[in-house]
JSON list of C-alpha atoms in Angstrom, two decimals:
[
{"chain": "A", "resi": 1, "resn": "ILE", "atom": "CA", "xyz": [48.85, 85.55, 132.20]},
{"chain": "A", "resi": 2, "resn": "ALA", "atom": "CA", "xyz": [47.12, 88.64, 133.42]},
{"chain": "A", "resi": 3, "resn": "PRO", "atom": "CA", "xyz": [43.52, 87.39, 133.22]},
{"chain": "A", "resi": 4, "resn": "ALA", "atom": "CA", "xyz": [44.48, 84.33, 134.67]},
{"chain": "A", "resi": 5, "resn": "VAL", "atom": "CA", "xyz": [46.21, 86.29, 137.86]},
{"chain": "A", "resi": 6, "resn": "LEU", "atom": "CA", "xyz": [42.96, 88.64, 137.90]},
{"chain": "A", "resi": 7, "resn": "LEU", "atom": "CA", "xyz": [40.82, 85.35, 138.03]},
{"chain": "A", "resi": 8, "resn": "PHE", "atom": "CA", "xyz": [42.93, 83.63, 140.63]},
{"chain": "A", "resi": 9, "resn": "ALA", "atom": "CA", "xyz": [42.76, 86.83, 142.70]},
{"chain": "A", "resi": 10, "resn": "PHE", "atom": "CA", "xyz": [39.27, 87.23, 142.53]},
{"chain": "A", "resi": 11, "resn": "VAL", "atom": "CA", "xyz": [38.68, 83.34, 143.31]},
{"chain": "A", "resi": 12, "resn": "TYR", "atom": "CA", "xyz": [41.09, 83.51, 146.19]},
{"chain": "A", "resi": 13, "resn": "HIS", "atom": "CA", "xyz": [39.23, 86.35, 147.60]},
{"chain": "A", "resi": 14, "resn": "PRO", "atom": "CA", "xyz": [36.85, 85.73, 150.35]},
{"chain": "A", "resi": 15, "resn": "TYR", "atom": "CA", "xyz": [33.23, 85.82, 149.04]},
{"chain": "A", "resi": 16, "resn": "ILE", "atom": "CA", "xyz": [31.00, 88.42, 149.89]},
{"chain": "A", "resi": 17, "resn": "ALA", "atom": "CA", "xyz": [27.63, 88.09, 148.26]},
{"chain": "A", "resi": 18, "resn": "ASN", "atom": "CA", "xyz": [26.92, 92.08, 148.57]},
{"chain": "A", "resi": 19, "resn": "LEU", "atom": "CA", "xyz": [29.90, 94.11, 148.69]},
{"chain": "A", "resi": 20, "resn": "THR", "atom": "CA", "xyz": [28.28, 97.06, 149.92]},
{"chain": "A", "resi": 21, "resn": "ASP", "atom": "CA", "xyz": [27.41, 95.29, 153.16]},
{"chain": "A", "resi": 22, "resn": "LYS", "atom": "CA", "xyz": [29.88, 96.62, 155.90]},
{"chain": "A", "resi": 23, "resn": "ALA", "atom": "CA", "xyz": [29.12, 93.83, 158.33]},
{"chain": "A", "resi": 24, "resn": "ALA", "atom": "CA", "xyz": [29.92, 90.90, 155.49]},
{"chain": "A", "resi": 25, "resn": "VAL", "atom": "CA", "xyz": [33.17, 92.76, 154.44]},
{"chain": "A", "resi": 26, "resn": "ALA", "atom": "CA", "xyz": [34.46, 93.02, 158.14]},
{"chain": "A", "resi": 27, "resn": "ALA", "atom": "CA", "xyz": [33.59, 89.68, 158.85]},
{"chain": "A", "resi": 28, "resn": "ALA", "atom": "CA", "xyz": [35.50, 88.26, 155.75]},
{"chain": "A", "resi": 29, "resn": "LEU", "atom": "CA", "xyz": [38.33, 90.73, 156.80]},
{"chain": "A", "resi": 30, "resn": "ALA", "atom": "CA", "xyz": [38.56, 89.40, 160.36]},
{"chain": "A", "resi": 31, "resn": "SER", "atom": "CA", "xyz": [38.12, 85.49, 159.68]},
{"chain": "A", "resi": 32, "resn": "ASP", "atom": "CA", "xyz": [41.45, 85.30, 157.48]},
{"chain": "A", "resi": 33, "resn": "THR", "atom": "CA", "xyz": [43.66, 88.20, 157.55]},
{"chain": "A", "resi": 34, "resn": "THR", "atom": "CA", "xyz": [46.31, 86.57, 155.56]},
{"chain": "A", "resi": 35, "resn": "ARG", "atom": "CA", "xyz": [44.07, 85.57, 152.67]},
{"chain": "A", "resi": 36, "resn": "TRP", "atom": "CA", "xyz": [42.32, 89.18, 152.67]},
{"chain": "A", "resi": 37, "resn": "GLY", "atom": "CA", "xyz": [45.89, 90.60, 152.34]},
{"chain": "A", "resi": 38, "resn": "PHE", "atom": "CA", "xyz": [47.14, 88.10, 149.70]},
{"chain": "A", "resi": 39, "resn": "SER", "atom": "CA", "xyz": [44.13, 88.35, 147.57]},
{"chain": "A", "resi": 40, "resn": "HIS", "atom": "CA", "xyz": [44.22, 92.03, 147.47]},
{"chain": "A", "resi": 41, "resn": "LEU", "atom": "CA", "xyz": [47.91, 92.20, 146.65]},
{"chain": "A", "resi": 42, "resn": "ALA", "atom": "CA", "xyz": [47.04, 89.75, 143.78]},
{"chain": "A", "resi": 43, "resn": "VAL", "atom": "CA", "xyz": [44.07, 92.04, 142.22]},
{"chain": "A", "resi": 44, "resn": "GLY", "atom": "CA", "xyz": [46.76, 94.82, 142.49]},
{"chain": "A", "resi": 45, "resn": "LEU", "atom": "CA", "xyz": [49.13, 92.85, 140.50]},
{"chain": "A", "resi": 46, "resn": "GLY", "atom": "CA", "xyz": [46.34, 91.69, 138.06]},
{"chain": "A", "resi": 47, "resn": "SER", "atom": "CA", "xyz": [45.37, 95.18, 137.33]},
{"chain": "A", "resi": 48, "resn": "GLY", "atom": "CA", "xyz": [49.02, 95.90, 136.54]},
{"chain": "A", "resi": 49, "resn": "LEU", "atom": "CA", "xyz": [49.29, 92.89, 134.30]},
{"chain": "A", "resi": 50, "resn": "VAL", "atom": "CA", "xyz": [46.22, 94.03, 132.44]},
{"chain": "A", "resi": 51, "resn": "VAL", "atom": "CA", "xyz": [47.64, 97.43, 131.74]},
{"chain": "A", "resi": 52, "resn": "LEU", "atom": "CA", "xyz": [50.59, 95.29, 130.07]},
{"chain": "A", "resi": 53, "resn": "ALA", "atom": "CA", "xyz": [48.41, 93.23, 128.15]},
{"chain": "A", "resi": 54, "resn": "PHE", "atom": "CA", "xyz": [46.40, 96.08, 126.34]},
{"chain": "A", "resi": 55, "resn": "LEU", "atom": "CA", "xyz": [49.82, 97.63, 125.51]},
{"chain": "A", "resi": 56, "resn": "ALA", "atom": "CA", "xyz": [50.44, 94.60, 123.71]},
{"chain": "A", "resi": 57, "resn": "ILE", "atom": "CA", "xyz": [47.27, 94.36, 122.08]},
{"chain": "A", "resi": 58, "resn": "ARG", "atom": "CA", "xyz": [47.55, 98.00, 121.12]},
{"chain": "A", "resi": 59, "resn": "SER", "atom": "CA", "xyz": [51.16, 97.34, 119.42]},
{"chain": "A", "resi": 60, "resn": "TYR", "atom": "CA", "xyz": [49.47, 94.15, 117.57]},
{"chain": "A", "resi": 61, "resn": "LEU", "atom": "CA", "xyz": [46.54, 96.59, 116.54]},
{"chain": "A", "resi": 62, "resn": "ARG", "atom": "CA", "xyz": [49.01, 99.39, 115.34]},
{"chain": "A", "resi": 63, "resn": "GLU", "atom": "CA", "xyz": [50.95, 97.02, 113.05]},
{"chain": "A", "resi": 64, "resn": "ALA", "atom": "CA", "xyz": [47.23, 95.55, 111.77]},
{"chain": "A", "resi": 65, "resn": "GLY", "atom": "CA", "xyz": [46.60, 99.31, 110.55]},
{"chain": "A", "resi": 66, "resn": "GLU", "atom": "CA", "xyz": [44.44, 100.30, 113.49]},
{"chain": "A", "resi": 67, "resn": "GLU", "atom": "CA", "xyz": [45.39, 103.70, 114.34]},
{"chain": "A", "resi": 68, "resn": "ARG", "atom": "CA", "xyz": [42.16, 105.29, 115.70]},
{"chain": "A", "resi": 69, "resn": "TRP", "atom": "CA", "xyz": [40.16, 103.50, 118.61]},
{"chain": "A", "resi": 70, "resn": "SER", "atom": "CA", "xyz": [42.78, 101.60, 120.42]},
{"chain": "A", "resi": 71, "resn": "VAL", "atom": "CA", "xyz": [45.19, 104.73, 120.63]},
{"chain": "A", "resi": 72, "resn": "LEU", "atom": "CA", "xyz": [42.20, 106.51, 122.21]},
{"chain": "A", "resi": 73, "resn": "ALA", "atom": "CA", "xyz": [41.62, 103.65, 124.51]},
{"chain": "A", "resi": 74, "resn": "LEU", "atom": "CA", "xyz": [44.94, 103.02, 125.87]},
{"chain": "A", "resi": 75, "resn": "PRO", "atom": "CA", "xyz": [45.01, 106.20, 128.30]},
{"chain": "A", "resi": 76, "resn": "PHE", "atom": "CA", "xyz": [41.48, 105.37, 129.65]},
{"chain": "A", "resi": 77, "resn": "ILE", "atom": "CA", "xyz": [42.99, 101.50, 130.39]},
{"chain": "A", "resi": 78, "resn": "VAL", "atom": "CA", "xyz": [45.96, 102.97, 131.99]},
{"chain": "A", "resi": 79, "resn": "MET", "atom": "CA", "xyz": [44.53, 105.39, 134.12]},
{"chain": "A", "resi": 80, "resn": "GLY", "atom": "CA", "xyz": [41.11, 102.91, 135.08]},
{"chain": "A", "resi": 81, "resn": "SER", "atom": "CA", "xyz": [43.60, 99.94, 135.91]},
{"chain": "A", "resi": 82, "resn": "MET", "atom": "CA", "xyz": [45.74, 102.25, 137.90]},
{"chain": "A", "resi": 83, "resn": "LEU", "atom": "CA", "xyz": [42.90, 103.54, 140.10]},
{"chain": "A", "resi": 84, "resn": "PHE", "atom": "CA", "xyz": [41.48, 100.12, 140.25]},
{"chain": "A", "resi": 85, "resn": "ALA", "atom": "CA", "xyz": [44.51, 99.04, 142.22]},
{"chain": "A", "resi": 86, "resn": "PHE", "atom": "CA", "xyz": [43.83, 101.67, 144.81]},
{"chain": "A", "resi": 87, "resn": "PRO", "atom": "CA", "xyz": [40.60, 100.43, 146.63]},
{"chain": "A", "resi": 88, "resn": "PRO", "atom": "CA", "xyz": [42.66, 96.74, 147.21]},
{"chain": "A", "resi": 89, "resn": "ALA", "atom": "CA", "xyz": [45.46, 98.78, 148.67]},
{"chain": "A", "resi": 90, "resn": "MET", "atom": "CA", "xyz": [43.17, 100.69, 151.02]},
{"chain": "A", "resi": 91, "resn": "GLU", "atom": "CA", "xyz": [41.66, 97.27, 152.02]},
{"chain": "A", "resi": 92, "resn": "ILE", "atom": "CA", "xyz": [45.18, 95.96, 152.81]},
{"chain": "A", "resi": 93, "resn": "ALA", "atom": "CA", "xyz": [45.61, 99.02, 154.80]},
{"chain": "A", "resi": 94, "resn": "MET", "atom": "CA", "xyz": [42.78, 97.54, 156.66]},
{"chain": "A", "resi": 95, "resn": "LEU", "atom": "CA", "xyz": [44.63, 95.10, 158.19]},
{"chain": "A", "resi": 96, "resn": "ALA", "atom": "CA", "xyz": [46.27, 97.33, 160.60]},
{"chain": "A", "resi": 97, "resn": "ALA", "atom": "CA", "xyz": [42.84, 98.11, 161.84]},
{"chain": "A", "resi": 98, "resn": "ALA", "atom": "CA", "xyz": [42.00, 94.63, 162.18]},
{"chain": "A", "resi": 99, "resn": "GLU", "atom": "CA", "xyz": [45.49, 94.17, 164.53]},
{"chain": "A", "resi": 100, "resn": "GLU", "atom": "CA", "xyz": [44.88, 97.18, 166.70]},
{"chain": "A", "resi": 101, "resn": "GLY", "atom": "CA", "xyz": [41.37, 95.82, 167.32]},
{"chain": "A", "resi": 102, "resn": "ALA", "atom": "CA", "xyz": [39.59, 98.75, 165.93]},
{"chain": "A", "resi": 103, "resn": "ASP", "atom": "CA", "xyz": [35.85, 98.58, 164.97]},
{"chain": "A", "resi": 104, "resn": "LEU", "atom": "CA", "xyz": [36.24, 97.32, 161.47]},
{"chain": "A", "resi": 105, "resn": "GLN", "atom": "CA", "xyz": [32.35, 98.13, 160.59]},
{"chain": "A", "resi": 106, "resn": "ALA", "atom": "CA", "xyz": [33.13, 101.83, 161.63]},
{"chain": "A", "resi": 107, "resn": "VAL", "atom": "CA", "xyz": [36.35, 101.85, 159.77]},
{"chain": "A", "resi": 108, "resn": "LEU", "atom": "CA", "xyz": [35.04, 100.94, 156.55]},
{"chain": "A", "resi": 109, "resn": "THR", "atom": "CA", "xyz": [32.36, 103.56, 156.94]},
{"chain": "A", "resi": 110, "resn": "ALA", "atom": "CA", "xyz": [34.60, 106.26, 157.12]},
{"chain": "A", "resi": 111, "resn": "LEU", "atom": "CA", "xyz": [36.44, 105.09, 154.26]},
{"chain": "A", "resi": 112, "resn": "ASP", "atom": "CA", "xyz": [33.45, 105.03, 152.09]},
{"chain": "A", "resi": 113, "resn": "SER", "atom": "CA", "xyz": [33.91, 108.73, 151.10]},
{"chain": "A", "resi": 114, "resn": "TRP", "atom": "CA", "xyz": [37.15, 107.82, 149.44]},
{"chain": "A", "resi": 115, "resn": "PHE", "atom": "CA", "xyz": [36.74, 104.14, 148.69]},
{"chain": "A", "resi": 116, "resn": "PHE", "atom": "CA", "xyz": [33.44, 104.07, 146.44]},
{"chain": "A", "resi": 117, "resn": "PRO", "atom": "CA", "xyz": [34.29, 107.27, 144.43]},
{"chain": "A", "resi": 118, "resn": "ILE", "atom": "CA", "xyz": [37.54, 106.27, 143.34]},
{"chain": "A", "resi": 119, "resn": "LEU", "atom": "CA", "xyz": [36.43, 102.39, 142.60]},
{"chain": "A", "resi": 120, "resn": "LEU", "atom": "CA", "xyz": [33.33, 104.18, 140.18]},
{"chain": "A", "resi": 121, "resn": "THR", "atom": "CA", "xyz": [35.88, 106.14, 138.46]},
{"chain": "A", "resi": 122, "resn": "ALA", "atom": "CA", "xyz": [38.09, 103.39, 137.84]},
{"chain": "A", "resi": 123, "resn": "ALA", "atom": "CA", "xyz": [35.51, 101.39, 136.79]},
{"chain": "A", "resi": 124, "resn": "VAL", "atom": "CA", "xyz": [33.70, 103.80, 134.38]},
{"chain": "A", "resi": 125, "resn": "THR", "atom": "CA", "xyz": [37.45, 104.82, 133.18]},
{"chain": "A", "resi": 126, "resn": "PHE", "atom": "CA", "xyz": [38.19, 101.28, 132.33]},
{"chain": "A", "resi": 127, "resn": "ALA", "atom": "CA", "xyz": [34.94, 100.87, 130.59]},
{"chain": "A", "resi": 128, "resn": "ILE", "atom": "CA", "xyz": [35.37, 103.76, 128.14]},
{"chain": "A", "resi": 129, "resn": "GLY", "atom": "CA", "xyz": [38.90, 102.48, 127.53]},
{"chain": "A", "resi": 130, "resn": "VAL", "atom": "CA", "xyz": [37.52, 98.76, 126.80]},
{"chain": "A", "resi": 131, "resn": "PHE", "atom": "CA", "xyz": [34.62, 100.07, 124.75]},
{"chain": "A", "resi": 132, "resn": "ALA", "atom": "CA", "xyz": [37.24, 102.03, 122.40]},
{"chain": "A", "resi": 133, "resn": "PHE", "atom": "CA", "xyz": [39.51, 98.94, 122.46]},
{"chain": "A", "resi": 134, "resn": "ALA", "atom": "CA", "xyz": [36.45, 96.48, 121.47]},
{"chain": "A", "resi": 135, "resn": "LYS", "atom": "CA", "xyz": [35.77, 98.78, 118.56]},
{"chain": "A", "resi": 136, "resn": "GLY", "atom": "CA", "xyz": [39.49, 99.06, 117.36]},
{"chain": "A", "resi": 137, "resn": "ILE", "atom": "CA", "xyz": [39.33, 95.03, 117.64]},
{"chain": "A", "resi": 138, "resn": "ALA", "atom": "CA", "xyz": [36.22, 94.63, 115.43]},
{"chain": "A", "resi": 139, "resn": "ASP", "atom": "CA", "xyz": [37.65, 97.08, 112.87]},
{"chain": "A", "resi": 140, "resn": "SER", "atom": "CA", "xyz": [41.01, 95.62, 112.35]},
{"chain": "A", "resi": 141, "resn": "ARG", "atom": "CA", "xyz": [39.45, 92.14, 111.59]},
{"chain": "A", "resi": 142, "resn": "ILE", "atom": "CA", "xyz": [42.33, 90.32, 113.30]},
{"chain": "A", "resi": 143, "resn": "LEU", "atom": "CA", "xyz": [39.77, 87.68, 114.17]},
{"chain": "A", "resi": 144, "resn": "SER", "atom": "CA", "xyz": [37.43, 85.67, 112.62]},
{"chain": "A", "resi": 145, "resn": "ARG", "atom": "CA", "xyz": [33.97, 87.12, 112.67]},
{"chain": "A", "resi": 146, "resn": "ARG", "atom": "CA", "xyz": [32.83, 84.62, 115.26]},
{"chain": "A", "resi": 147, "resn": "LEU", "atom": "CA", "xyz": [35.72, 85.10, 117.36]},
{"chain": "A", "resi": 148, "resn": "THR", "atom": "CA", "xyz": [35.21, 88.90, 117.00]},
{"chain": "A", "resi": 149, "resn": "TRP", "atom": "CA", "xyz": [31.77, 89.02, 118.43]},
{"chain": "A", "resi": 150, "resn": "LEU", "atom": "CA", "xyz": [32.98, 86.37, 121.49]},
{"chain": "A", "resi": 151, "resn": "VAL", "atom": "CA", "xyz": [35.96, 88.70, 122.48]},
{"chain": "A", "resi": 152, "resn": "VAL", "atom": "CA", "xyz": [33.81, 92.34, 121.89]},
{"chain": "A", "resi": 153, "resn": "GLY", "atom": "CA", "xyz": [31.26, 90.61, 124.02]},
{"chain": "A", "resi": 154, "resn": "ALA", "atom": "CA", "xyz": [33.39, 89.79, 126.52]},
{"chain": "A", "resi": 155, "resn": "LEU", "atom": "CA", "xyz": [35.33, 92.58, 127.09]},
{"chain": "A", "resi": 156, "resn": "VAL", "atom": "CA", "xyz": [31.98, 94.45, 127.34]},
{"chain": "A", "resi": 157, "resn": "VAL", "atom": "CA", "xyz": [30.84, 91.98, 130.28]},
{"chain": "A", "resi": 158, "resn": "MET", "atom": "CA", "xyz": [34.30, 92.41, 131.70]},
{"chain": "A", "resi": 159, "resn": "ALA", "atom": "CA", "xyz": [33.95, 96.16, 131.90]},
{"chain": "A", "resi": 160, "resn": "VAL", "atom": "CA", "xyz": [30.40, 96.32, 132.98]},
{"chain": "A", "resi": 161, "resn": "ALA", "atom": "CA", "xyz": [31.07, 93.76, 135.90]},
{"chain": "A", "resi": 162, "resn": "ARG", "atom": "CA", "xyz": [33.45, 96.35, 137.44]},
{"chain": "A", "resi": 163, "resn": "LEU", "atom": "CA", "xyz": [30.11, 98.61, 138.07]},
{"chain": "A", "resi": 164, "resn": "VAL", "atom": "CA", "xyz": [28.23, 95.63, 139.73]},
{"chain": "A", "resi": 165, "resn": "PRO", "atom": "CA", "xyz": [28.85, 95.75, 143.42]},
{"chain": "A", "resi": 166, "resn": "VAL", "atom": "CA", "xyz": [27.62, 91.88, 143.48]},
{"chain": "A", "resi": 167, "resn": "GLY", "atom": "CA", "xyz": [30.21, 89.60, 144.68]},
{"chain": "A", "resi": 168, "resn": "ALA", "atom": "CA", "xyz": [29.55, 86.68, 142.01]},
{"chain": "A", "resi": 169, "resn": "VAL", "atom": "CA", "xyz": [29.85, 89.66, 139.08]},
{"chain": "A", "resi": 170, "resn": "GLN", "atom": "CA", "xyz": [32.74, 91.43, 140.55]},
{"chain": "A", "resi": 171, "resn": "PHE", "atom": "CA", "xyz": [34.74, 88.38, 141.26]},
{"chain": "A", "resi": 172, "resn": "TYR", "atom": "CA", "xyz": [33.74, 85.57, 139.26]},
{"chain": "A", "resi": 173, "resn": "VAL", "atom": "CA", "xyz": [31.83, 86.96, 136.23]},
{"chain": "A", "resi": 174, "resn": "GLN", "atom": "CA", "xyz": [34.43, 89.60, 135.68]},
{"chain": "A", "resi": 175, "resn": "GLY", "atom": "CA", "xyz": [37.52, 86.84, 135.99]},
{"chain": "A", "resi": 176, "resn": "VAL", "atom": "CA", "xyz": [36.14, 84.60, 133.50]},
{"chain": "A", "resi": 177, "resn": "ALA", "atom": "CA", "xyz": [35.07, 87.28, 130.97]},
{"chain": "A", "resi": 178, "resn": "GLY", "atom": "CA", "xyz": [38.56, 88.57, 130.98]},
{"chain": "A", "resi": 179, "resn": "ILE", "atom": "CA", "xyz": [39.88, 85.22, 130.21]},
{"chain": "A", "resi": 180, "resn": "VAL", "atom": "CA", "xyz": [37.35, 84.79, 127.50]},
{"chain": "A", "resi": 181, "resn": "ALA", "atom": "CA", "xyz": [38.39, 88.06, 126.11]},
{"chain": "A", "resi": 182, "resn": "LEU", "atom": "CA", "xyz": [41.89, 88.15, 126.07]},
{"chain": "A", "resi": 183, "resn": "TRP", "atom": "CA", "xyz": [42.84, 84.58, 125.56]},
{"chain": "A", "resi": 184, "resn": "PRO", "atom": "CA", "xyz": [41.57, 84.62, 121.86]},
{"chain": "A", "resi": 185, "resn": "LEU", "atom": "CA", "xyz": [43.67, 87.66, 121.30]},
{"chain": "A", "resi": 186, "resn": "ALA", "atom": "CA", "xyz": [46.96, 86.34, 122.80]},
{"chain": "A", "resi": 187, "resn": "TYR", "atom": "CA", "xyz": [46.54, 82.99, 120.86]},
{"chain": "A", "resi": 188, "resn": "GLU", "atom": "CA", "xyz": [45.80, 84.92, 117.42]},
{"chain": "A", "resi": 189, "resn": "MET", "atom": "CA", "xyz": [49.05, 87.10, 118.17]},
{"chain": "A", "resi": 190, "resn": "TRP", "atom": "CA", "xyz": [51.00, 84.07, 119.04]},
{"chain": "A", "resi": 191, "resn": "LYS", "atom": "CA", "xyz": [50.11, 82.43, 115.97]},
{"chain": "A", "resi": 192, "resn": "HIS", "atom": "CA", "xyz": [50.71, 85.41, 113.70]},
{"chain": "A", "resi": 193, "resn": "PRO", "atom": "CA", "xyz": [53.38, 87.36, 115.34]},
{"chain": "A", "resi": 194, "resn": "GLU", "atom": "CA", "xyz": [53.41, 89.93, 112.86]},
{"chain": "A", "resi": 195, "resn": "ALA", "atom": "CA", "xyz": [50.21, 91.28, 112.15]},
{"chain": "A", "resi": 196, "resn": "ALA", "atom": "CA", "xyz": [49.32, 91.58, 108.43]},
{"chain": "A", "resi": 197, "resn": "ARG", "atom": "CA", "xyz": [48.71, 95.27, 107.65]},
{"chain": "A", "resi": 198, "resn": "PRO", "atom": "CA", "xyz": [46.01, 95.89, 104.71]},
{"chain": "A", "resi": 199, "resn": "PRO", "atom": "CA", "xyz": [46.89, 97.62, 101.61]},
{"chain": "A", "resi": 200, "resn": "ALA", "atom": "CA", "xyz": [46.24, 101.24, 101.56]},
{"chain": "A", "resi": 201, "resn": "GLY", "atom": "CA", "xyz": [42.47, 101.92, 100.93]},
{"chain": "A", "resi": 202, "resn": "GLN", "atom": "CA", "xyz": [41.60, 98.55, 101.36]},
{"chain": "A", "resi": 203, "resn": "PRO", "atom": "CA", "xyz": [39.91, 96.87, 104.57]},
{"chain": "A", "resi": 204, "resn": "ARG", "atom": "CA", "xyz": [41.62, 94.02, 106.05]},
{"chain": "A", "resi": 205, "resn": "PRO", "atom": "CA", "xyz": [39.73, 90.79, 105.14]},
{"chain": "A", "resi": 206, "resn": "MET", "atom": "CA", "xyz": [37.83, 88.85, 107.61]},
{"chain": "A", "resi": 207, "resn": "PRO", "atom": "CA", "xyz": [39.89, 85.76, 108.72]},
{"chain": "A", "resi": 208, "resn": "ALA", "atom": "CA", "xyz": [38.02, 82.28, 108.28]},
{"chain": "A", "resi": 209, "resn": "ALA", "atom": "CA", "xyz": [36.20, 80.84, 111.17]}
]
C-alpha cells in the first residue's frame, strides 16, 4: 500500500517541471488550492506508510538472520521519512497565504531558508537508510539473484530521486521506483510469512529465479 499511496500523491500533485522555480510553484498553488492541499496531505500520509513498510521489512530480515544492516538503517528511514513530511506541511500552510491574497512568490522565497535545508536533510538521511537496507536485503538472500538486483537498484533510484529538484524525477521516477522496490518484497513476505533462518555459520541459499 505504501508505495502506491506515495505514487498516487505524486501523480495527483500539480506538475511542476522545475521545483526551484518560485513562479511555477506559485502558479500551481493558485490554480487549484484544493488539489494542492490534498496532494501534499497524501504525500505526508504516504511517507508515514513507508515507515511502516520498512518496519515490516526489518522484522522479516531479522527473522531471516540479517542482524547488521537493517537495524542500522531503520533510524535513518524513520528520521528521513519524518523530515520528508515537513515540507508538504509547510506547503499546505501556503494555502492560508493564498486565501489572504499574499504575494505567493515572496512567501515561498521567505520559506526557502527553512524549506530546502529540511528537504535536503530528509533526502540525505533517507538515502543513508535505504542504502543500508539495500545491503541488508542483498546479504539476507530472501530474494532470487535477479529480483535482488531489481529491488536494490530500485531502492537506490528511489533514494537518489529525492535529491533531484526536477518534477518528473521527484514525482514519477521516485513513485515508480518505490513500487518496483517494495512490491517484490511484499510478495515474498506474503508468499513466505515466516522467513527461513539459515543454520548458524552458513549463508542463506539464494532462492531460484
